[in-house]
Amino acid sequence: MKTKTFAEKIALAQDFLPIHGTDFIEFYVGNAKQAAHYYKTAFGFQSEAYAGPETGVKDRVSYVLKQHKIRIILTTALHSDHEIAEHVKKHGDGVKILALWVDDAIKAYEETINRGAQCFQKPKIQTDEYGVVITSGIYTYGETVHLFVERKNYKGIFMPGYVKWASDYNPSATGLQYVDHCVGNVGWNRMDETVRWYQEVMGFVNILSFDDKQINTEYSALMSKVMSNGNGFVKFPINEPAEGKKKSQIEEYLEFYEGEGVQHAALATNDIIATVNALKQRGVEFLSAPPEAYYTMLPDRVGEIEEEINTIQALGILVDRDEEGYLLQIFTKPVEDRPTLFFEIIQRKGAQSFGAGNFKALFEAIEREQEKRGNL
Ligand code: FE2
């Protein structure tokens, strides 16, 4: 029997929400002002909006940054006695909210709560002179949250409570376009439960699975299943550690994040060579390039590609192919001192998969770093 394409699998999703895409990713951090400077300088995000004491928000400060369709928020608490401060104390800087853009945030809340979701925030209606934004939120794995954002009747810069953030410091963008996927790490034996949660509560479908036999280097092992919503705009791969000779990289994450959470966000570009060149010049650190042999074997493994192999080798970019085309990808080192969250930069040239053919090269590079930290 012919295996189904991703499009055919996605068509099986029960799209009762439905979701138009990722609205924003919110990070809880120890110092939002400095984190914002890093994401502007290093990644080329643009100043967009601000909320804090000057705008009537007394307990926290939030900076909204934007690059094409990608919106991130960096939020810090102003006092220790605050759930955001507690979150940072436990997890370090990390992703708290994966916000989803919906038409009806009240219906999205009711539908998911009726299907068993746990409440993070009841529907909240916020208005200002630019219109109305309705948000509601549910917990997913660990302390991570999906916030539903309804902004069809809003014309302001971001949402009520925020003002435009005009800055004199505006480094140029680096070509990042949209959030391609966000990966969650869950604990031992928790992957199937999490997959079922996405199926039952969110109406998502499982479009791809890897087991520990496919993703297994000499040391590290993991299992992964990719969940997609009904139009394929939102994809959440879920990783679980697996037994290997030494400690799984997923276990290292769980230990340092002190729980389940977002492992990486993949940001898409239309020109990975230009984007990675720019990011490197601005100080973004990437995992070490795979060995020479990876590039010698590349033409046999992926066939013809438009990019010069010498160029992608010099940058350490990985390539993979599926039935629909190929993709180029590269992974940063963790962007905090704890070995937790990192970013992927991806360019799709037809391929709709996630680079399974690169997992071995990628994991070996991660293990070299893990070994330096003494956590292998
Ligand atoms: Fe990824």
PDB file of N, CA and C in Angstrom, residues 23-24 26 50-52 55-60 62 73 97 99 105-106 120-137 147-163:
ATOM      1  N   ASP A  23       0.980  32.611  16.515  1.00  0.00           N
ATOM      2  CA  ASP A  23       0.797  34.054  16.710  1.00  0.00           C
ATOM      3  C   ASP A  23       2.053  34.654  17.331  1.00  0.00           C
ATOM      4  N   PHE A  24       2.567  34.038  18.372  1.00  0.00           N
ATOM      5  CA  PHE A  24       3.849  34.465  18.953  1.00  0.00           C
ATOM      6  C   PHE A  24       4.425  33.360  19.815  1.00  0.00           C
ATOM      7  N   GLU A  26       6.339  33.232  23.475  1.00  0.00           N
ATOM      8  CA  GLU A  26       6.731  34.068  24.619  1.00  0.00           C
ATOM      9  C   GLU A  26       7.718  33.320  25.502  1.00  0.00           C
ATOM     10  N   TYR A  50       5.865  47.191  23.452  1.00  0.00           N
ATOM     11  CA  TYR A  50       6.389  47.148  24.826  1.00  0.00           C
ATOM     12  C   TYR A  50       5.239  47.265  25.810  1.00  0.00           C
ATOM     13  N   ALA A  51       5.354  46.531  26.910  1.00  0.00           N
ATOM     14  CA  ALA A  51       4.423  46.706  28.034  1.00  0.00           C
ATOM     15  C   ALA A  51       5.235  46.675  29.312  1.00  0.00           C
ATOM     16  N   GLY A  52       4.885  47.528  30.276  1.00  0.00           N
ATOM     17  CA  GLY A  52       5.614  47.585  31.536  1.00  0.00           C
ATOM     18  C   GLY A  52       4.999  48.670  32.408  1.00  0.00           C
ATOM     19  N   THR A  55       3.267  51.586  30.919  1.00  0.00           N
ATOM     20  CA  THR A  55       1.998  51.382  30.218  1.00  0.00           C
ATOM     21  C   THR A  55       0.923  50.849  31.165  1.00  0.00           C
ATOM     22  N   GLY A  56       1.216  50.875  32.450  1.00  0.00           N
ATOM     23  CA  GLY A  56       0.209  50.455  33.431  1.00  0.00           C
ATOM     24  C   GLY A  56       0.343  49.009  33.888  1.00  0.00           C
ATOM     25  N   VAL A  57       1.354  48.277  33.371  1.00  0.00           N
ATOM     26  CA  VAL A  57       1.573  46.890  33.822  1.00  0.00           C
ATOM     27  C   VAL A  57       2.613  46.963  34.942  1.00  0.00           C
ATOM     28  N   LYS A  58       2.215  46.648  36.154  1.00  0.00           N
ATOM     29  CA  LYS A  58       3.081  46.925  37.302  1.00  0.00           C
ATOM     30  C   LYS A  58       4.012  45.773  37.681  1.00  0.00           C
ATOM     31  N   ASP A  59       3.652  44.540  37.293  1.00  0.00           N
ATOM     32  CA  ASP A  59       4.390  43.394  37.846  1.00  0.00           C
ATOM     33  C   ASP A  59       5.401  42.785  36.880  1.00  0.00           C
ATOM     34  N   ARG A  60       5.420  43.221  35.646  1.00  0.00           N
ATOM     35  CA  ARG A  60       6.288  42.592  34.651  1.00  0.00           C
ATOM     36  C   ARG A  60       6.643  43.575  33.546  1.00  0.00           C
ATOM     37  N   SER A  62       7.435  43.371  29.234  1.00  0.00           N
ATOM     38  CA  SER A  62       7.455  42.521  28.033  1.00  0.00           C
ATOM     39  C   SER A  62       7.893  43.329  26.821  1.00  0.00           C
ATOM     40  N   ILE A  73       8.049  37.273  22.224  1.00  0.00           N
ATOM     41  CA  ILE A  73       7.894  38.177  23.375  1.00  0.00           C
ATOM     42  C   ILE A  73       8.873  37.731  24.443  1.00  0.00           C
ATOM     43  N   ILE A  97       5.052  30.241  26.381  1.00  0.00           N
ATOM     44  CA  ILE A  97       3.800  30.242  25.610  1.00  0.00           C
ATOM     45  C   ILE A  97       4.056  30.032  24.122  1.00  0.00           C
ATOM     46  N   ALA A  99       1.800  30.606  21.283  1.00  0.00           N
ATOM     47  CA  ALA A  99       0.486  31.203  21.039  1.00  0.00           C
ATOM     48  C   ALA A  99       0.018  30.892  19.624  1.00  0.00           C
ATOM     49  N   ALA A 105     -11.328  32.664  19.953  1.00  0.00           N
ATOM     50  CA  ALA A 105     -10.564  32.180  21.120  1.00  0.00           C
ATOM     51  C   ALA A 105     -11.485  31.630  22.208  1.00  0.00           C
ATOM     52  N   ILE A 106     -12.744  32.062  22.236  1.00  0.00           N
ATOM     53  CA  ILE A 106     -13.681  31.524  23.237  1.00  0.00           C
ATOM     54  C   ILE A 106     -14.066  30.102  22.850  1.00  0.00           C
ATOM     55  N   PHE A 120      -5.217  27.296  31.624  1.00  0.00           N
ATOM     56  CA  PHE A 120      -4.156  28.229  32.047  1.00  0.00           C
ATOM     57  C   PHE A 120      -4.779  29.614  32.229  1.00  0.00           C
ATOM     58  N   GLN A 121      -5.646  29.977  31.284  1.00  0.00           N
ATOM     59  CA  GLN A 121      -6.295  31.294  31.360  1.00  0.00           C
ATOM     60  C   GLN A 121      -7.686  31.237  30.726  1.00  0.00           C
ATOM     61  N   LYS A 122      -8.699  31.591  31.494  1.00  0.00           N
ATOM     62  CA  LYS A 122     -10.050  31.657  30.933  1.00  0.00           C
ATOM     63  C   LYS A 122     -10.101  32.768  29.882  1.00  0.00           C
ATOM     64  N   PRO A 123     -11.061  32.720  28.959  1.00  0.00           N
ATOM     65  CA  PRO A 123     -11.118  33.754  27.915  1.00  0.00           C
ATOM     66  C   PRO A 123     -11.086  35.163  28.519  1.00  0.00           C
ATOM     67  N   LYS A 124     -10.200  35.985  27.946  1.00  0.00           N
ATOM     68  CA  LYS A 124     -10.009  37.346  28.442  1.00  0.00           C
ATOM     69  C   LYS A 124     -10.225  38.296  27.269  1.00  0.00           C
ATOM     70  N   ILE A 125     -11.127  39.262  27.443  1.00  0.00           N
ATOM     71  CA  ILE A 125     -11.428  40.223  26.367  1.00  0.00           C
ATOM     72  C   ILE A 125     -10.744  41.533  26.709  1.00  0.00           C
ATOM     73  N   GLN A 126      -9.837  41.975  25.857  1.00  0.00           N
ATOM     74  CA  GLN A 126      -9.117  43.223  26.104  1.00  0.00           C
ATOM     75  C   GLN A 126      -9.396  44.194  24.966  1.00  0.00           C
ATOM     76  N   THR A 127      -9.718  45.434  25.345  1.00  0.00           N
ATOM     77  CA  THR A 127     -10.040  46.420  24.307  1.00  0.00           C
ATOM     78  C   THR A 127      -9.224  47.703  24.504  1.00  0.00           C
ATOM     79  N   ASP A 128      -8.999  48.389  23.416  1.00  0.00           N
ATOM     80  CA  ASP A 128      -8.476  49.758  23.456  1.00  0.00           C
ATOM     81  C   ASP A 128      -9.007  50.472  22.212  1.00  0.00           C
ATOM     82  N   GLU A 129      -8.456  51.638  21.893  1.00  0.00           N
ATOM     83  CA  GLU A 129      -9.044  52.407  20.785  1.00  0.00           C
ATOM     84  C   GLU A 129      -8.869  51.722  19.424  1.00  0.00           C
ATOM     85  N   TYR A 130      -8.016  50.679  19.368  1.00  0.00           N
ATOM     86  CA  TYR A 130      -7.780  49.989  18.088  1.00  0.00           C
ATOM     87  C   TYR A 130      -8.638  48.742  17.907  1.00  0.00           C
ATOM     88  N   GLY A 131      -9.429  48.410  18.936  1.00  0.00           N
ATOM     89  CA  GLY A 131     -10.300  47.256  18.774  1.00  0.00           C
ATOM     90  C   GLY A 131     -10.193  46.286  19.928  1.00  0.00           C
ATOM     91  N   VAL A 132     -10.446  45.011  19.623  1.00  0.00           N
ATOM     92  CA  VAL A 132     -10.517  44.009  20.686  1.00  0.00           C
ATOM     93  C   VAL A 132      -9.644  42.793  20.346  1.00  0.00           C
ATOM     94  N   VAL A 133      -8.970  42.283  21.368  1.00  0.00           N
ATOM     95  CA  VAL A 133      -8.236  41.012  21.248  1.00  0.00           C
ATOM     96  C   VAL A 133      -8.776  40.096  22.341  1.00  0.00           C
ATOM     97  N   ILE A 134      -9.094  38.867  21.955  1.00  0.00           N
ATOM     98  CA  ILE A 134      -9.547  37.883  22.945  1.00  0.00           C
ATOM     99  C   ILE A 134      -8.497  36.782  23.025  1.00  0.00           C
ATOM    100  N   THR A 135      -8.083  36.443  24.255  1.00  0.00           N
ATOM    101  CA  THR A 135      -7.115  35.368  24.448  1.00  0.00           C
ATOM    102  C   THR A 135      -7.678  34.362  25.449  1.00  0.00           C
ATOM    103  N   SER A 136      -7.207  33.125  25.328  1.00  0.00           N
ATOM    104  CA  SER A 136      -7.540  32.084  26.306  1.00  0.00           C
ATOM    105  C   SER A 136      -6.396  31.086  26.250  1.00  0.00           C
ATOM    106  N   GLY A 137      -6.185  30.334  27.324  1.00  0.00           N
ATOM    107  CA  GLY A 137      -5.012  29.462  27.306  1.00  0.00           C
ATOM    108  C   GLY A 137      -5.200  28.137  28.008  1.00  0.00           C
ATOM    109  N   LEU A 147      -1.638  29.480  24.072  1.00  0.00           N
ATOM    110  CA  LEU A 147      -2.569  30.595  24.218  1.00  0.00           C
ATOM    111  C   LEU A 147      -3.277  30.773  22.877  1.00  0.00           C
ATOM    112  N   PHE A 148      -4.601  30.819  22.886  1.00  0.00           N
ATOM    113  CA  PHE A 148      -5.351  31.086  21.655  1.00  0.00           C
ATOM    114  C   PHE A 148      -5.523  32.598  21.540  1.00  0.00           C
ATOM    115  N   VAL A 149      -5.196  33.149  20.383  1.00  0.00           N
ATOM    116  CA  VAL A 149      -5.271  34.599  20.190  1.00  0.00           C
ATOM    117  C   VAL A 149      -6.230  34.898  19.045  1.00  0.00           C
ATOM    118  N   GLU A 150      -7.276  35.657  19.359  1.00  0.00           N
ATOM    119  CA  GLU A 150      -8.238  36.096  18.333  1.00  0.00           C
ATOM    120  C   GLU A 150      -8.027  37.585  18.127  1.00  0.00           C
ATOM    121  N   ARG A 151      -7.557  37.963  16.942  1.00  0.00           N
ATOM    122  CA  ARG A 151      -7.236  39.369  16.700  1.00  0.00           C
ATOM    123  C   ARG A 151      -7.912  39.913  15.445  1.00  0.00           C
ATOM    124  N   LYS A 152      -8.987  39.244  14.997  1.00  0.00           N
ATOM    125  CA  LYS A 152      -9.614  39.681  13.730  1.00  0.00           C
ATOM    126  C   LYS A 152     -10.250  41.061  13.838  1.00  0.00           C
ATOM    127  N   ASN A 153     -10.564  41.503  15.051  1.00  0.00           N
ATOM    128  CA  ASN A 153     -11.168  42.836  15.216  1.00  0.00           C
ATOM    129  C   ASN A 153     -10.200  43.815  15.862  1.00  0.00           C
ATOM    130  N   TYR A 154      -8.905  43.643  15.573  1.00  0.00           N
ATOM    131  CA  TYR A 154      -7.907  44.521  16.181  1.00  0.00           C
ATOM    132  C   TYR A 154      -6.989  45.109  15.121  1.00  0.00           C
ATOM    133  N   LYS A 155      -6.732  46.420  15.217  1.00  0.00           N
ATOM    134  CA  LYS A 155      -5.893  47.080  14.222  1.00  0.00           C
ATOM    135  C   LYS A 155      -4.658  47.719  14.839  1.00  0.00           C
ATOM    136  N   GLY A 156      -4.453  47.515  16.127  1.00  0.00           N
ATOM    137  CA  GLY A 156      -3.304  48.115  16.814  1.00  0.00           C
ATOM    138  C   GLY A 156      -2.014  47.377  16.519  1.00  0.00           C
ATOM    139  N   ILE A 157      -0.949  47.811  17.208  1.00  0.00           N
ATOM    140  CA  ILE A 157       0.374  47.293  16.915  1.00  0.00           C
ATOM    141  C   ILE A 157       0.532  45.828  17.355  1.00  0.00           C
ATOM    142  N   PHE A 158       0.029  45.485  18.546  1.00  0.00           N
ATOM    143  CA  PHE A 158       0.122  44.090  18.995  1.00  0.00           C
ATOM    144  C   PHE A 158      -1.149  43.658  19.716  1.00  0.00           C
ATOM    145  N   MET A 159      -1.349  44.142  20.929  1.00  0.00           N
ATOM    146  CA  MET A 159      -2.625  43.929  21.606  1.00  0.00           C
ATOM    147  C   MET A 159      -2.792  44.980  22.698  1.00  0.00           C
ATOM    148  N   PRO A 160      -4.013  45.152  23.202  1.00  0.00           N
ATOM    149  CA  PRO A 160      -4.230  46.166  24.233  1.00  0.00           C
ATOM    150  C   PRO A 160      -3.263  45.965  25.410  1.00  0.00           C
ATOM    151  N   GLY A 161      -2.794  47.074  25.977  1.00  0.00           N
ATOM    152  CA  GLY A 161      -1.817  46.993  27.067  1.00  0.00           C
ATOM    153  C   GLY A 161      -0.404  47.240  26.575  1.00  0.00           C
ATOM    154  N   TYR A 162      -0.215  47.138  25.268  1.00  0.00           N
ATOM    155  CA  TYR A 162       1.113  47.351  24.678  1.00  0.00           C
ATOM    156  C   TYR A 162       1.142  48.673  23.912  1.00  0.00           C
ATOM    157  N   VAL A 163       2.309  49.310  23.909  1.00  0.00           N
ATOM    158  CA  VAL A 163       2.502  50.501  23.077  1.00  0.00           C
ATOM    159  C   VAL A 163       3.585  50.194  22.048  1.00  0.00           C
TER     160      VAL A 163
END
